mmCIF file of C-alpha atoms and ligand atoms in Angstrom:
data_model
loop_
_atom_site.group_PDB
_atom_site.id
_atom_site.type_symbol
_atom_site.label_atom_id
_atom_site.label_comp_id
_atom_site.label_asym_id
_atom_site.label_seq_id
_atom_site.Cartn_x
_atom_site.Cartn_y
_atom_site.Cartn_z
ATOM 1 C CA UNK A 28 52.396 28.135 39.229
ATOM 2 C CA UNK A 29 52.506 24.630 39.807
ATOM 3 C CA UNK A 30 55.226 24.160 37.501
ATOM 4 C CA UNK A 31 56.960 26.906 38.409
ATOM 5 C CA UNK A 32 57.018 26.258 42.064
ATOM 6 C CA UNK A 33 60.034 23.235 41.890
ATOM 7 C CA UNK A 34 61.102 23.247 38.472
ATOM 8 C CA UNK A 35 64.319 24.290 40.075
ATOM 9 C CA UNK A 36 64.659 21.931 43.236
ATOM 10 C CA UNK A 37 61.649 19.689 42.916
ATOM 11 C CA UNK A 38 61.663 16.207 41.156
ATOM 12 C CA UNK A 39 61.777 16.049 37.137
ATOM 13 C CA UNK A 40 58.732 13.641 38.131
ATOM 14 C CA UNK A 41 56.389 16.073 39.519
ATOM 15 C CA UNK A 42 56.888 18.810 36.322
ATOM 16 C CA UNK A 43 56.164 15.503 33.808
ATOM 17 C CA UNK A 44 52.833 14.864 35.910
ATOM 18 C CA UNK A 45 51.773 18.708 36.158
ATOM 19 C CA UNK A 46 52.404 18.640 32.030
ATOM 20 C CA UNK A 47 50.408 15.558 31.643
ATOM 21 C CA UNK A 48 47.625 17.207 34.500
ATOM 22 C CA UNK A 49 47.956 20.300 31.550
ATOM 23 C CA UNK A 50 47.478 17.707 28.299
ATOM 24 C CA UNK A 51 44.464 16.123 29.853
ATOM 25 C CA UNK A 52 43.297 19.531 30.994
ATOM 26 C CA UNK A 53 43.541 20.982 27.143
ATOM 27 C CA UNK A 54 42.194 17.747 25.638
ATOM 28 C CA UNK A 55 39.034 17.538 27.647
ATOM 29 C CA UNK A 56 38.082 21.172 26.171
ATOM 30 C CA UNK A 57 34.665 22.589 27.258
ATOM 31 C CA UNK A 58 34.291 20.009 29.577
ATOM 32 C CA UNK A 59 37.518 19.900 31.478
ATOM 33 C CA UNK A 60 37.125 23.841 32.588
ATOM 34 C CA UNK A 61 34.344 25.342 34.611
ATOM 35 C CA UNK A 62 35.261 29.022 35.009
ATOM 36 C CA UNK A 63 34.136 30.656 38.521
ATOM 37 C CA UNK A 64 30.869 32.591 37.705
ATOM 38 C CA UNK A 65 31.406 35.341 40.305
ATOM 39 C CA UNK A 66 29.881 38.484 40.895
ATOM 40 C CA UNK A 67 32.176 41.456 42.011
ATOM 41 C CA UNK A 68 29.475 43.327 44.986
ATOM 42 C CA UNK A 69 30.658 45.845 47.555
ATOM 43 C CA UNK A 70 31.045 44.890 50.648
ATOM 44 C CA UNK A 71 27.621 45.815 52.204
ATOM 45 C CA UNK A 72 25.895 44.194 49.004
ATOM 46 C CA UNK A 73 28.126 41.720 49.317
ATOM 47 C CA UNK A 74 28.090 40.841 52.986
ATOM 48 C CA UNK A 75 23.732 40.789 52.921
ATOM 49 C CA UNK A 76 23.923 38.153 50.505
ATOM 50 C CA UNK A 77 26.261 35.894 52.464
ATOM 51 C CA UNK A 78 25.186 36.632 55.712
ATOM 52 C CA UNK A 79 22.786 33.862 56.176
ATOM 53 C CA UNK A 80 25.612 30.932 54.664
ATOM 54 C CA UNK A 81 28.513 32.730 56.397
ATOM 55 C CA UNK A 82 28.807 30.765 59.733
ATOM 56 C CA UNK A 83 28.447 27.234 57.647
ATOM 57 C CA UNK A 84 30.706 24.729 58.327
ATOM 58 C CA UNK A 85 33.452 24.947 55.667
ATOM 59 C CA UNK A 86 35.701 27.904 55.277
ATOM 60 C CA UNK A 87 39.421 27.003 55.015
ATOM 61 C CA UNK A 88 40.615 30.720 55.806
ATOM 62 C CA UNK A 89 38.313 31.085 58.909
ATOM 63 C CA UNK A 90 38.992 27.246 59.815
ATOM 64 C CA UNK A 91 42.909 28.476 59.904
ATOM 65 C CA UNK A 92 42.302 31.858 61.501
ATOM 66 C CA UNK A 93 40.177 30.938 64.746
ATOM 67 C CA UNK A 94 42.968 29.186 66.842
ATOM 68 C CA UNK A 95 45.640 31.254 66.127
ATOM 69 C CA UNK A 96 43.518 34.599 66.857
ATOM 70 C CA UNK A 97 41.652 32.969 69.406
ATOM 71 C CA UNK A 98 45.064 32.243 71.336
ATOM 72 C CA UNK A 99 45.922 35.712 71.079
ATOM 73 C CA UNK A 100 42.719 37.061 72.059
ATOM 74 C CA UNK A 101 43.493 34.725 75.024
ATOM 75 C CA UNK A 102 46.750 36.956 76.247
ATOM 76 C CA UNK A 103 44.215 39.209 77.407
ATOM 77 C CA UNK A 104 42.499 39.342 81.272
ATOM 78 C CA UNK A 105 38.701 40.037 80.763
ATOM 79 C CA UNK A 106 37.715 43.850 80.695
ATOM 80 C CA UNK A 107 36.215 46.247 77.706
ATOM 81 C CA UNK A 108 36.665 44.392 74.584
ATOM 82 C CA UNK A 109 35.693 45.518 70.548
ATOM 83 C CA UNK A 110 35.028 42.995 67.749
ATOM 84 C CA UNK A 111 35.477 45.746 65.164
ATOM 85 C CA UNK A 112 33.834 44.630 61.676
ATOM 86 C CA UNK A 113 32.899 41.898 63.485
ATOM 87 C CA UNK A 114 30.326 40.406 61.231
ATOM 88 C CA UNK A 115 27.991 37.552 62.813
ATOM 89 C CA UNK A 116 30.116 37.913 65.830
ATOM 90 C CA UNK A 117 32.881 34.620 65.528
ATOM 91 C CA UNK A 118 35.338 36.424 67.908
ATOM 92 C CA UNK A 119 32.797 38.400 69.842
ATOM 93 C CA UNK A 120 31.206 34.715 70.878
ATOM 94 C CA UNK A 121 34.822 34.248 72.077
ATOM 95 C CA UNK A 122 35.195 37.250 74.228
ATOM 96 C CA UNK A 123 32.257 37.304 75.737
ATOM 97 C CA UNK A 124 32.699 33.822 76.809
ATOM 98 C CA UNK A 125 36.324 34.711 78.157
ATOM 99 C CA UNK A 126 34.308 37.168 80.300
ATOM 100 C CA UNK A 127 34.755 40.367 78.718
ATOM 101 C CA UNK A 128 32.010 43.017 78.265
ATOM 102 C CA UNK A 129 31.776 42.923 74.271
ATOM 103 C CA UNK A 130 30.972 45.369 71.716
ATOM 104 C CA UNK A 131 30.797 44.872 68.256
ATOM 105 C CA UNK A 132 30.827 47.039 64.555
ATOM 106 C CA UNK A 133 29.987 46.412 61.445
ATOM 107 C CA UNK A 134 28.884 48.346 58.004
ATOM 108 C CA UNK A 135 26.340 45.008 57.136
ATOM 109 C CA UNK A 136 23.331 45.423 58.855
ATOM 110 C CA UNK A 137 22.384 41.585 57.639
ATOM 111 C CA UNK A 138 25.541 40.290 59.327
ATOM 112 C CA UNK A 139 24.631 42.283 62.527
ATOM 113 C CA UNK A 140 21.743 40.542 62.674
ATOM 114 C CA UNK A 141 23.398 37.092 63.016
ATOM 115 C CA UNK A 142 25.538 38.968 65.692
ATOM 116 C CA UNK A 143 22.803 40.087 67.761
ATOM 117 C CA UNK A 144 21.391 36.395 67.509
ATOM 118 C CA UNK A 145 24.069 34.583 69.111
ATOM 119 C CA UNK A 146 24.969 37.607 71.554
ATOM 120 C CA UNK A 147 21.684 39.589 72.877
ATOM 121 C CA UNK A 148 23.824 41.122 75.277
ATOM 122 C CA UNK A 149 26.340 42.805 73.765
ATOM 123 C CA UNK A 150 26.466 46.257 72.086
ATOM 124 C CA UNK A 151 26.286 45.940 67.963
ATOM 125 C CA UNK A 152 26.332 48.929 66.330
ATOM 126 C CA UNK A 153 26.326 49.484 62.622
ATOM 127 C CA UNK A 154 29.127 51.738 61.956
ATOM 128 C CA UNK A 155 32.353 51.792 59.687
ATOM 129 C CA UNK A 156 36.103 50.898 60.385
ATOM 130 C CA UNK A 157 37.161 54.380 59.459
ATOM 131 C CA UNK A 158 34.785 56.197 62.054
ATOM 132 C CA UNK A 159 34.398 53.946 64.770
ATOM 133 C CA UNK A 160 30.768 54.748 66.731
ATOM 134 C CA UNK A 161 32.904 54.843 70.662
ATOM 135 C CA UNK A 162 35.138 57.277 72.219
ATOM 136 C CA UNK A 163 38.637 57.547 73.012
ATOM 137 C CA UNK A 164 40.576 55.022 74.756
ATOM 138 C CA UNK A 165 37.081 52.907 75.474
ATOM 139 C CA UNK A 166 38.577 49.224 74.918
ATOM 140 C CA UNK A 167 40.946 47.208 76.818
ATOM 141 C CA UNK A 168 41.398 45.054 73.372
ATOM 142 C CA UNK A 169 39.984 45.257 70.123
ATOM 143 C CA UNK A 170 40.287 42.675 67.330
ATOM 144 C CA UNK A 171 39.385 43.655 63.340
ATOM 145 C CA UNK A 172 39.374 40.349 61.465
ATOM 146 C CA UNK A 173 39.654 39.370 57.937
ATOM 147 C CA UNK A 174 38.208 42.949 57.207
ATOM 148 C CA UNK A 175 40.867 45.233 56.455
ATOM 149 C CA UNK A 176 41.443 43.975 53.246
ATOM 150 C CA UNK A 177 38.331 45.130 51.691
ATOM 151 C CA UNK A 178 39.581 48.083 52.276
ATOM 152 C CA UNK A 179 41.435 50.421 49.887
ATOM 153 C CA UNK A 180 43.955 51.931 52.586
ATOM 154 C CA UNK A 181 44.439 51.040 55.819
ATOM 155 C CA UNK A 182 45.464 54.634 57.695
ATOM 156 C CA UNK A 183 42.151 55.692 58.938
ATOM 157 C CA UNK A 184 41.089 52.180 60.458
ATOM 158 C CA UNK A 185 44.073 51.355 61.680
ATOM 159 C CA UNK A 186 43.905 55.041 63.261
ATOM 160 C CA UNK A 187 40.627 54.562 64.067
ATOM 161 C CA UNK A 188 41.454 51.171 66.040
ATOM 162 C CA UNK A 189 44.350 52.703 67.972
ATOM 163 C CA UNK A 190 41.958 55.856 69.294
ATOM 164 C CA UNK A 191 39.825 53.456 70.327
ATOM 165 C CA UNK A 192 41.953 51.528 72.550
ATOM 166 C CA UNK A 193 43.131 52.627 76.016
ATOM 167 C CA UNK A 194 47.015 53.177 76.655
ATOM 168 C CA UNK A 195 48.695 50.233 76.794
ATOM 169 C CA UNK A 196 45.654 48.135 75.486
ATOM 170 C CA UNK A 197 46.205 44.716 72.924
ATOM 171 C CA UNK A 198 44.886 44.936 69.106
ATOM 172 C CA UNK A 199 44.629 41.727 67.100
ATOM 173 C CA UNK A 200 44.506 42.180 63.707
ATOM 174 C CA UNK A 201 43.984 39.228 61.067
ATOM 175 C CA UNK A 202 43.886 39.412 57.518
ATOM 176 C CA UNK A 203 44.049 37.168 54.208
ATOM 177 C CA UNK A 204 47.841 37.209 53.139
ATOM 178 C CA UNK A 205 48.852 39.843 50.734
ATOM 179 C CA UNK A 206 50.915 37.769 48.639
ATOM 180 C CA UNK A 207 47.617 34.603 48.894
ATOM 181 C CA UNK A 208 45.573 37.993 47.678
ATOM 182 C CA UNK A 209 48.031 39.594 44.926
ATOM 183 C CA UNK A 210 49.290 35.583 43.564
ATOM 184 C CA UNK A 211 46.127 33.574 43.790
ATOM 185 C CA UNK A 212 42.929 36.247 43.272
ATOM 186 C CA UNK A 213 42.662 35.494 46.967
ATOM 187 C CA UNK A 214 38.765 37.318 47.440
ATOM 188 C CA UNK A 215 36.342 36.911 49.585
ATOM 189 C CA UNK A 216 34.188 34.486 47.537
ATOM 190 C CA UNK A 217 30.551 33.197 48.383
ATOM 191 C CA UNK A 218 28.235 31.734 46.493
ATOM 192 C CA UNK A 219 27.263 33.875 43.643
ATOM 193 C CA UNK A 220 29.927 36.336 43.836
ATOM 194 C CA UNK A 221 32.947 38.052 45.840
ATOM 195 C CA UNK A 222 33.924 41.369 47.486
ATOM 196 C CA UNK A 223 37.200 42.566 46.646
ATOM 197 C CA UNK A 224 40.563 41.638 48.951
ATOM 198 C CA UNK A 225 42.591 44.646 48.219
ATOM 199 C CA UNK A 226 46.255 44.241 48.512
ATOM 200 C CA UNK A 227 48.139 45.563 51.441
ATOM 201 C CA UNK A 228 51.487 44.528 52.277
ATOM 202 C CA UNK A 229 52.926 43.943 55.268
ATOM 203 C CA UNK A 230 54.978 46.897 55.187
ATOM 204 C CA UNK A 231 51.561 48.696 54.899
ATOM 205 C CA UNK A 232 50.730 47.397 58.126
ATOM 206 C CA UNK A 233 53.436 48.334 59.757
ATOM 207 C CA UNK A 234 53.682 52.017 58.820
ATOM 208 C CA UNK A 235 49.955 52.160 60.129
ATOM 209 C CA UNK A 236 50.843 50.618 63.130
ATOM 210 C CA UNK A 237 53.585 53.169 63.328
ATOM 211 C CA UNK A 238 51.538 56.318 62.746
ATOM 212 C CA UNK A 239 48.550 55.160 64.804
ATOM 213 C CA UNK A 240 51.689 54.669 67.828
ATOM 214 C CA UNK A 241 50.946 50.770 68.043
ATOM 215 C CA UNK A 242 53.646 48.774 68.889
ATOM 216 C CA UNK A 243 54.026 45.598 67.011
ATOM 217 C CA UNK A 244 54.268 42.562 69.729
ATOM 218 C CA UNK A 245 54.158 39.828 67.050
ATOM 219 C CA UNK A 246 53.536 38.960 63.460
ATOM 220 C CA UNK A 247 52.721 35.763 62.344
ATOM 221 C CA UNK A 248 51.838 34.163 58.912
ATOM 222 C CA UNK A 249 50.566 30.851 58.580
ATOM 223 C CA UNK A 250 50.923 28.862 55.391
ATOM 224 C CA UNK A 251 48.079 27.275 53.450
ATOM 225 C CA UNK A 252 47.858 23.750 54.520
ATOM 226 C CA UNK A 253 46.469 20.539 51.840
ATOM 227 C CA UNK A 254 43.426 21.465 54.009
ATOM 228 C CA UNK A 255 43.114 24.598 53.264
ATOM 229 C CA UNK A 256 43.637 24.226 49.683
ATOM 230 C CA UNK A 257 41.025 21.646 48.745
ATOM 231 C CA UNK A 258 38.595 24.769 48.687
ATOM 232 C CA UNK A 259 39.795 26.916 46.404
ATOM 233 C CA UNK A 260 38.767 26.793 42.765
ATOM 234 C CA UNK A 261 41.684 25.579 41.148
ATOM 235 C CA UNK A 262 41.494 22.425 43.093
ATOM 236 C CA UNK A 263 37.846 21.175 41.434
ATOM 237 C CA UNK A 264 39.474 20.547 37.852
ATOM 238 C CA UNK A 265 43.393 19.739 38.671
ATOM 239 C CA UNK A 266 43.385 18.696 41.797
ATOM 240 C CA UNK A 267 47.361 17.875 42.146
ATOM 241 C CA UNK A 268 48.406 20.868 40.295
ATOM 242 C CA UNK A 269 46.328 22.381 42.956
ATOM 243 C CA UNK A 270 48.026 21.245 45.607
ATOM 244 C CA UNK A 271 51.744 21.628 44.053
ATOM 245 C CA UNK A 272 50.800 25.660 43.503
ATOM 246 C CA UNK A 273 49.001 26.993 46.421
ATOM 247 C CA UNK A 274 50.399 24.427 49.749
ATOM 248 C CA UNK A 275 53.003 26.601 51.168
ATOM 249 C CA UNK A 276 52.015 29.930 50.102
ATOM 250 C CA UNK A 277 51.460 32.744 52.980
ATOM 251 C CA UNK A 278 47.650 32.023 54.021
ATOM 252 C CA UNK A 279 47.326 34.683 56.739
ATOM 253 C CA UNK A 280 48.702 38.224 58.051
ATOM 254 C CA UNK A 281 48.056 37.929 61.992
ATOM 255 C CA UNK A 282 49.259 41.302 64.407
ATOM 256 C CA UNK A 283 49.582 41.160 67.884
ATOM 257 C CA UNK A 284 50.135 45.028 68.743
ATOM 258 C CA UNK A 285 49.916 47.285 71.385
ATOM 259 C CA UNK A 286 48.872 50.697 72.086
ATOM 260 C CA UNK A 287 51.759 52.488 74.083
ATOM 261 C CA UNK A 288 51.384 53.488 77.036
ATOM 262 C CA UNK A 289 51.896 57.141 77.760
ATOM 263 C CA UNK A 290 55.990 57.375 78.006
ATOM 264 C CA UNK A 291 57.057 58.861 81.720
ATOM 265 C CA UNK A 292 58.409 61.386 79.960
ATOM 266 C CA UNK A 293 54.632 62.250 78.279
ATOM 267 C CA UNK A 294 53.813 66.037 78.068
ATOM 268 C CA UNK A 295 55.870 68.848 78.426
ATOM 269 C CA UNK A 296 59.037 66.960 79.987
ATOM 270 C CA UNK A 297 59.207 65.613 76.915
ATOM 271 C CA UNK A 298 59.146 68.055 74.888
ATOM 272 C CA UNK A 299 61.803 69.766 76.930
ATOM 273 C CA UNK A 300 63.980 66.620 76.420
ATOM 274 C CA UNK A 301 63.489 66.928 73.059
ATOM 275 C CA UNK A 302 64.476 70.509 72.744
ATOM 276 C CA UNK A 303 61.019 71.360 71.505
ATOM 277 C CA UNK A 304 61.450 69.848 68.310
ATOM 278 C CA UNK A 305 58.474 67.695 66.843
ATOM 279 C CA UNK A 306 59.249 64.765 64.763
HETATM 280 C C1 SAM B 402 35.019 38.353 56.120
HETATM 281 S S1 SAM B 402 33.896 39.193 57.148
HETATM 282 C C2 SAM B 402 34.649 38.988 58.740
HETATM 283 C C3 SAM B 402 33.632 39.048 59.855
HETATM 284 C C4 SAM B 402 34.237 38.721 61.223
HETATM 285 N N1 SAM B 402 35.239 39.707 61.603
HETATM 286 C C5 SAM B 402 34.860 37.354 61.180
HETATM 287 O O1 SAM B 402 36.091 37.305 61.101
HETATM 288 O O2 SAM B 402 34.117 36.377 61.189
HETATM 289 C C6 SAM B 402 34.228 40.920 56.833
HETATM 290 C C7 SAM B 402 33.308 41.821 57.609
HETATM 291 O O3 SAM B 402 33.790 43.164 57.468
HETATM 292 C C8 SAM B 402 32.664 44.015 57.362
HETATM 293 N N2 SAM B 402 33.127 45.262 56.761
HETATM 294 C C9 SAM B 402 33.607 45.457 55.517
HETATM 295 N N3 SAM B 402 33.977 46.731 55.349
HETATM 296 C C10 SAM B 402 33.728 47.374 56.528
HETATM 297 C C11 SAM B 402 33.904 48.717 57.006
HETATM 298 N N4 SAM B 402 34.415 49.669 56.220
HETATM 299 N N5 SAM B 402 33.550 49.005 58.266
HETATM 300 C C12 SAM B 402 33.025 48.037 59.076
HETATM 301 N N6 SAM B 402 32.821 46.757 58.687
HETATM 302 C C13 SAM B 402 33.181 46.427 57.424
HETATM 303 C C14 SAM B 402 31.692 43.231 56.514
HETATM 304 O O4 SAM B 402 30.370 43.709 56.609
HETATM 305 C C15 SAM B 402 31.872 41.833 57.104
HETATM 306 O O5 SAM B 402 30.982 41.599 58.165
#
């Protein structure tokens, strides 16, 4: 990738060094390579094991995330607010310090138990993205983050999300980039093992957002950053080539959407309008 990303309009300088990077790479042998033991666990296996290490200082994608979702989170006036798969409860912190009431989901009872550490308060339930434990329009804003992509299809959360939320209320949804996930085996990796990232693209997201009747508000997607890509595994044994393949590539998926508020012409006007027709 490395060599592939400029060997059109980068220096003849940098594809000599990624060869030579290569030659020293081969010529090392046994020693040059340290493949990434990993074990593939789903997510509620997976999640229990990484629970205790997950809030340690360190992770590049979460590092990148915080601000940008934080900022978003931040559009919001305090009120009834969901940190759906929300894991040791990162953003719920953040919205219950903003000064909403919080409640939080997840499938891991281990990471719920961080959660419930660091916010006593608020209600944690274990529950799944796809059949959310809380009634109909019961959230002023919700936020899903870096969760959806352990998913296999997004529909039924994304559904599940928009019940959820009242008319007219804000979802923030944050994700590891599709193309980071489909170009670089972009999982969710701890130590010992991974749970799967599955690939979504954005146009996945949208037709969710479409059937669920969010309206998108904003879409951002942050590149990875020389920061960012000091973690990743490629980056222990060629550290340049490293940097020349990954810095640049879409990091993150971010959605700022909102629920729509019931149209003044809602209910039978409507219909009327629309000569009865359904579409
Ligand atoms: C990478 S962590 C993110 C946690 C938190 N949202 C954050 O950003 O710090 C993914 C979380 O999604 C949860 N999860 C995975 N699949 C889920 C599902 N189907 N329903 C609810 N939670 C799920 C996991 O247990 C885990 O806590």
């Amino acid at each position: 990738m490395a060599l592939l990303r400029g060997v059109v309009s980068g220096p003849p300088e940098r594809s000599r060094r990624r060869i030579e990077e290569l030659r020293a790479l081969l010529a090392a042998g046994d020693a040059g390579w340290k493949p990434v033991a990993a074990d593939e666990l789903d997510a509620v296996a997976g999640y229990a094991r990484w629970a205790p290490a997950y809030d340690a200082p360190g992770n590049a994608l979460i590092d990148a995330e915080q601000p940008i979702v934080h900022a978003l989170l931040d559009r919001t006036a305090p009120g009834r607010a969901l940190d759906a798969a929300c894991g040791t409860g990162r953003h719920a912190a953040h919205l219950a310090a903003a000064g909403h009431r919080v409640a939080g989901v997840d499938t891991s009872p281990e990471m719920l138990a961080m959660a419930r550490r660091r916010l006593p308060d608020a209600d944690l339930r274990e529950g799944s993205l796809e059949s959310l434990p809380f009634p109909d329009a019961s959230f002023d804003l919700a936020v899903c983050a870096l969760a959806l992509a352990h998913l296999p299809t997004l529909d039924g959360a994304i559904g599940e999300l928009a019940r959820v939320l009242r008319p007219g209320g804000r979802l923030v949804l944050s994700d590891v980039h599709p193309a980071f996930v489909a170009v670089v085996d972009g999982q969710a990796r701890f130590a010992g093992g991974f749970v799967r990232n599955h690939v979504h693209l954005a146009s996945a997201y949208l037709a969710g957002a479409r059937r669920a009747g969010l309206e998108v508000l904003d879409c951002l997607e942050p590149l990875m950053r020389p920061e960012d890509a000091r973690g990743e595994p490629l980056h222990a044994f060629a550290p340049e080539a490293a940097m020349d393949a990954l810095v640049g590539l879409p990091y993150l998926l971010i959605w700022d959407l909102a629920s729509r508020s019931p149209s003044p012409l809602a209910g039978e006007e409507a219909e009327g309008r629309r000569g009865g027709r359904s579409d």
